[in-house]
Amino acid sequence: QVQLVESGGGLVQAGGSLRLSCAVSGRTLSGYTMGWFRQCPGKEREFVAAISWSGVNTYYVDSVKGRFTISRDNAKSTVYLQMNSLKPEDTAVYYCAGKGRMYSAYASSYDYWGQGTQVTVSS
């Protein structure tokens, strides 16, 4: 059984940084696109970033471009989201997700999900 476990969330002031990690166990990430999504209470889950299996291709929602960086270490079965210049509007529960084959920004297309980690940015 595949398990995704996020860590690294917390409380930070606006302008600060956090690094989220997603550890995958139960299977190899071979061929899998990995993504990060976020969700605020009462809102739909929003795509944040994704990275191809090779790490060559990365994708971001416009609101985080230039501030967030997604990366992966396949040898460690871990995916990262470096978040800089954080803003109060980045406050959300952040989820790691995995899917086979091609990139997608649609949450419904992802097969595996973590339990989420809370990120709170104070003004």
mmCIF file of C-alpha atoms in Angstrom:
data_model
loop_
_atom_site.group_PDB
_atom_site.id
_atom_site.type_symbol
_atom_site.label_atom_id
_atom_site.label_comp_id
_atom_site.label_asym_id
_atom_site.label_seq_id
_atom_site.Cartn_x
_atom_site.Cartn_y
_atom_site.Cartn_z
ATOM 1 C CA GLN A 1 0.000 0.000 0.000
ATOM 2 C CA VAL A 2 1.335 3.404 -0.992
ATOM 3 C CA GLN A 3 1.716 5.978 1.741
ATOM 4 C CA LEU A 4 2.531 9.659 1.352
ATOM 5 C CA VAL A 5 3.491 11.528 4.505
ATOM 6 C CA GLU A 6 3.931 15.293 4.483
ATOM 7 C CA SER A 7 5.976 17.250 6.995
ATOM 8 C CA GLY A 8 7.436 20.698 7.437
ATOM 9 C CA GLY A 9 4.318 22.795 7.874
ATOM 10 C CA GLY A 10 3.946 25.360 10.615
ATOM 11 C CA LEU A 11 3.416 28.993 11.515
ATOM 12 C CA VAL A 12 5.561 31.629 9.830
ATOM 13 C CA GLN A 13 5.434 35.386 9.414
ATOM 14 C CA ALA A 14 4.757 36.961 6.060
ATOM 15 C CA GLY A 15 7.940 37.079 4.017
ATOM 16 C CA GLY A 16 9.300 33.969 5.672
ATOM 17 C CA SER A 17 10.070 30.518 4.277
ATOM 18 C CA LEU A 18 9.090 26.924 4.837
ATOM 19 C CA ARG A 19 10.172 23.688 3.235
ATOM 20 C CA LEU A 20 7.607 20.921 2.921
ATOM 21 C CA SER A 21 8.637 17.310 2.454
ATOM 22 C CA CYS A 22 6.631 14.354 1.217
ATOM 23 C CA ALA A 23 8.009 10.912 1.967
ATOM 24 C CA VAL A 24 6.649 8.080 -0.156
ATOM 25 C CA SER A 25 6.659 4.463 0.946
ATOM 26 C CA GLY A 26 5.125 1.264 -0.295
ATOM 27 C CA ARG A 27 6.227 1.546 -3.884
ATOM 28 C CA THR A 28 8.727 3.228 -6.097
ATOM 29 C CA LEU A 29 7.974 6.603 -7.589
ATOM 30 C CA SER A 30 9.192 5.375 -10.923
ATOM 31 C CA GLY A 31 7.222 7.019 -13.703
ATOM 32 C CA TYR A 32 5.068 9.013 -11.320
ATOM 33 C CA THR A 33 4.346 12.709 -11.547
ATOM 34 C CA MET A 34 4.223 14.248 -8.084
ATOM 35 C CA GLY A 35 2.242 17.295 -7.128
ATOM 36 C CA TRP A 36 1.408 19.657 -4.301
ATOM 37 C CA PHE A 37 -2.093 20.966 -3.721
ATOM 38 C CA ARG A 38 -3.557 23.196 -1.026
ATOM 39 C CA GLN A 39 -6.969 23.699 0.461
ATOM 40 C CA CYS A 40 -8.572 26.362 2.623
ATOM 41 C CA PRO A 41 -11.731 25.742 4.656
ATOM 42 C CA GLY A 42 -14.784 25.950 2.449
ATOM 43 C CA LYS A 43 -12.768 26.047 -0.748
ATOM 44 C CA GLU A 44 -11.838 23.491 -3.356
ATOM 45 C CA ARG A 45 -8.426 21.870 -3.392
ATOM 46 C CA GLU A 46 -6.101 24.017 -5.507
ATOM 47 C CA PHE A 47 -3.162 22.939 -7.631
ATOM 48 C CA VAL A 48 0.132 24.476 -6.491
ATOM 49 C CA ALA A 49 2.977 22.698 -8.286
ATOM 50 C CA ALA A 50 3.946 19.448 -9.994
ATOM 51 C CA ILE A 51 7.129 17.765 -11.133
ATOM 52 C CA SER A 52 7.756 15.056 -13.674
ATOM 53 C CA TRP A 53 9.408 11.741 -12.838
ATOM 54 C CA SER A 54 12.760 12.921 -14.196
ATOM 55 C CA GLY A 55 12.518 16.260 -12.438
ATOM 56 C CA VAL A 56 13.148 18.064 -15.706
ATOM 57 C CA ASN A 57 9.647 19.436 -16.046
ATOM 58 C CA THR A 58 8.003 21.526 -13.355
ATOM 59 C CA TYR A 59 4.659 23.302 -13.298
ATOM 60 C CA TYR A 60 3.297 26.016 -11.028
ATOM 61 C CA VAL A 61 0.114 27.943 -10.477
ATOM 62 C CA ASP A 62 0.679 31.589 -11.391
ATOM 63 C CA SER A 63 0.265 32.827 -7.817
ATOM 64 C CA VAL A 64 3.370 30.968 -6.590
ATOM 65 C CA LYS A 65 5.695 31.321 -9.584
ATOM 66 C CA GLY A 66 9.002 32.811 -8.543
ATOM 67 C CA ARG A 67 8.345 32.073 -4.862
ATOM 68 C CA PHE A 68 7.866 28.293 -4.644
ATOM 69 C CA THR A 69 10.141 25.553 -5.981
ATOM 70 C CA ILE A 70 9.211 21.898 -6.304
ATOM 71 C CA SER A 71 11.922 19.254 -6.413
ATOM 72 C CA ARG A 72 12.334 15.539 -5.884
ATOM 73 C CA ASP A 73 14.925 13.029 -4.788
ATOM 74 C CA ASN A 74 13.903 9.700 -6.291
ATOM 75 C CA ALA A 75 16.644 7.831 -4.435
ATOM 76 C CA LYS A 76 15.055 8.972 -1.184
ATOM 77 C CA SER A 77 11.483 8.699 -2.489
ATOM 78 C CA THR A 78 10.885 12.236 -1.319
ATOM 79 C CA VAL A 79 9.351 15.311 -2.894
ATOM 80 C CA TYR A 80 9.927 18.830 -1.621
ATOM 81 C CA LEU A 81 8.210 22.201 -1.856
ATOM 82 C CA GLN A 82 10.412 25.146 -0.962
ATOM 83 C CA MET A 83 8.200 28.129 -0.185
ATOM 84 C CA ASN A 84 9.765 31.578 0.009
ATOM 85 C CA SER A 85 8.310 35.063 0.402
ATOM 86 C CA LEU A 86 5.228 33.572 1.979
ATOM 87 C CA LYS A 87 2.027 35.596 2.056
ATOM 88 C CA PRO A 88 -1.028 35.321 4.310
ATOM 89 C CA GLU A 89 -3.006 34.071 1.304
ATOM 90 C CA ASP A 90 -0.711 31.025 1.170
ATOM 91 C CA THR A 91 -2.292 29.820 4.403
ATOM 92 C CA ALA A 92 -3.853 26.397 3.788
ATOM 93 C CA VAL A 93 -3.487 22.691 4.344
ATOM 94 C CA TYR A 94 -0.915 21.457 1.837
ATOM 95 C CA TYR A 95 -1.244 18.002 0.327
ATOM 96 C CA CYS A 96 1.233 15.871 -1.546
ATOM 97 C CA ALA A 97 -0.138 13.707 -4.362
ATOM 98 C CA GLY A 98 1.084 11.254 -6.967
ATOM 99 C CA LYS A 99 -0.185 10.088 -10.328
ATOM 100 C CA GLY A 100 1.015 7.906 -13.077
ATOM 101 C CA ARG A 101 2.016 9.187 -16.475
ATOM 102 C CA MET A 102 1.507 12.768 -17.539
ATOM 103 C CA TYR A 103 1.223 15.965 -15.560
ATOM 104 C CA SER A 104 -2.188 17.266 -14.556
ATOM 105 C CA ALA A 105 -3.435 20.178 -12.473
ATOM 106 C CA TYR A 106 -6.673 18.366 -11.685
ATOM 107 C CA ALA A 107 -6.848 16.845 -8.224
ATOM 108 C CA SER A 108 -9.241 14.157 -9.423
ATOM 109 C CA SER A 109 -6.559 12.698 -11.687
ATOM 110 C CA TYR A 110 -4.149 11.930 -8.846
ATOM 111 C CA ASP A 111 -4.120 8.409 -7.439
ATOM 112 C CA TYR A 112 -2.362 8.823 -4.113
ATOM 113 C CA TRP A 113 -2.653 11.477 -1.419
ATOM 114 C CA GLY A 114 -1.028 12.354 1.866
ATOM 115 C CA GLN A 115 -2.867 13.470 4.966
ATOM 116 C CA GLY A 116 -1.853 17.108 4.623
ATOM 117 C CA THR A 117 0.223 19.554 6.629
ATOM 118 C CA GLN A 118 -0.975 22.949 7.870
ATOM 119 C CA VAL A 119 0.814 26.086 6.731
ATOM 120 C CA THR A 120 -0.184 29.319 8.449
ATOM 121 C CA VAL A 121 1.283 32.661 7.392
ATOM 122 C CA SER A 122 0.673 35.563 9.748
ATOM 123 C CA SER A 123 0.608 39.172 8.586
#
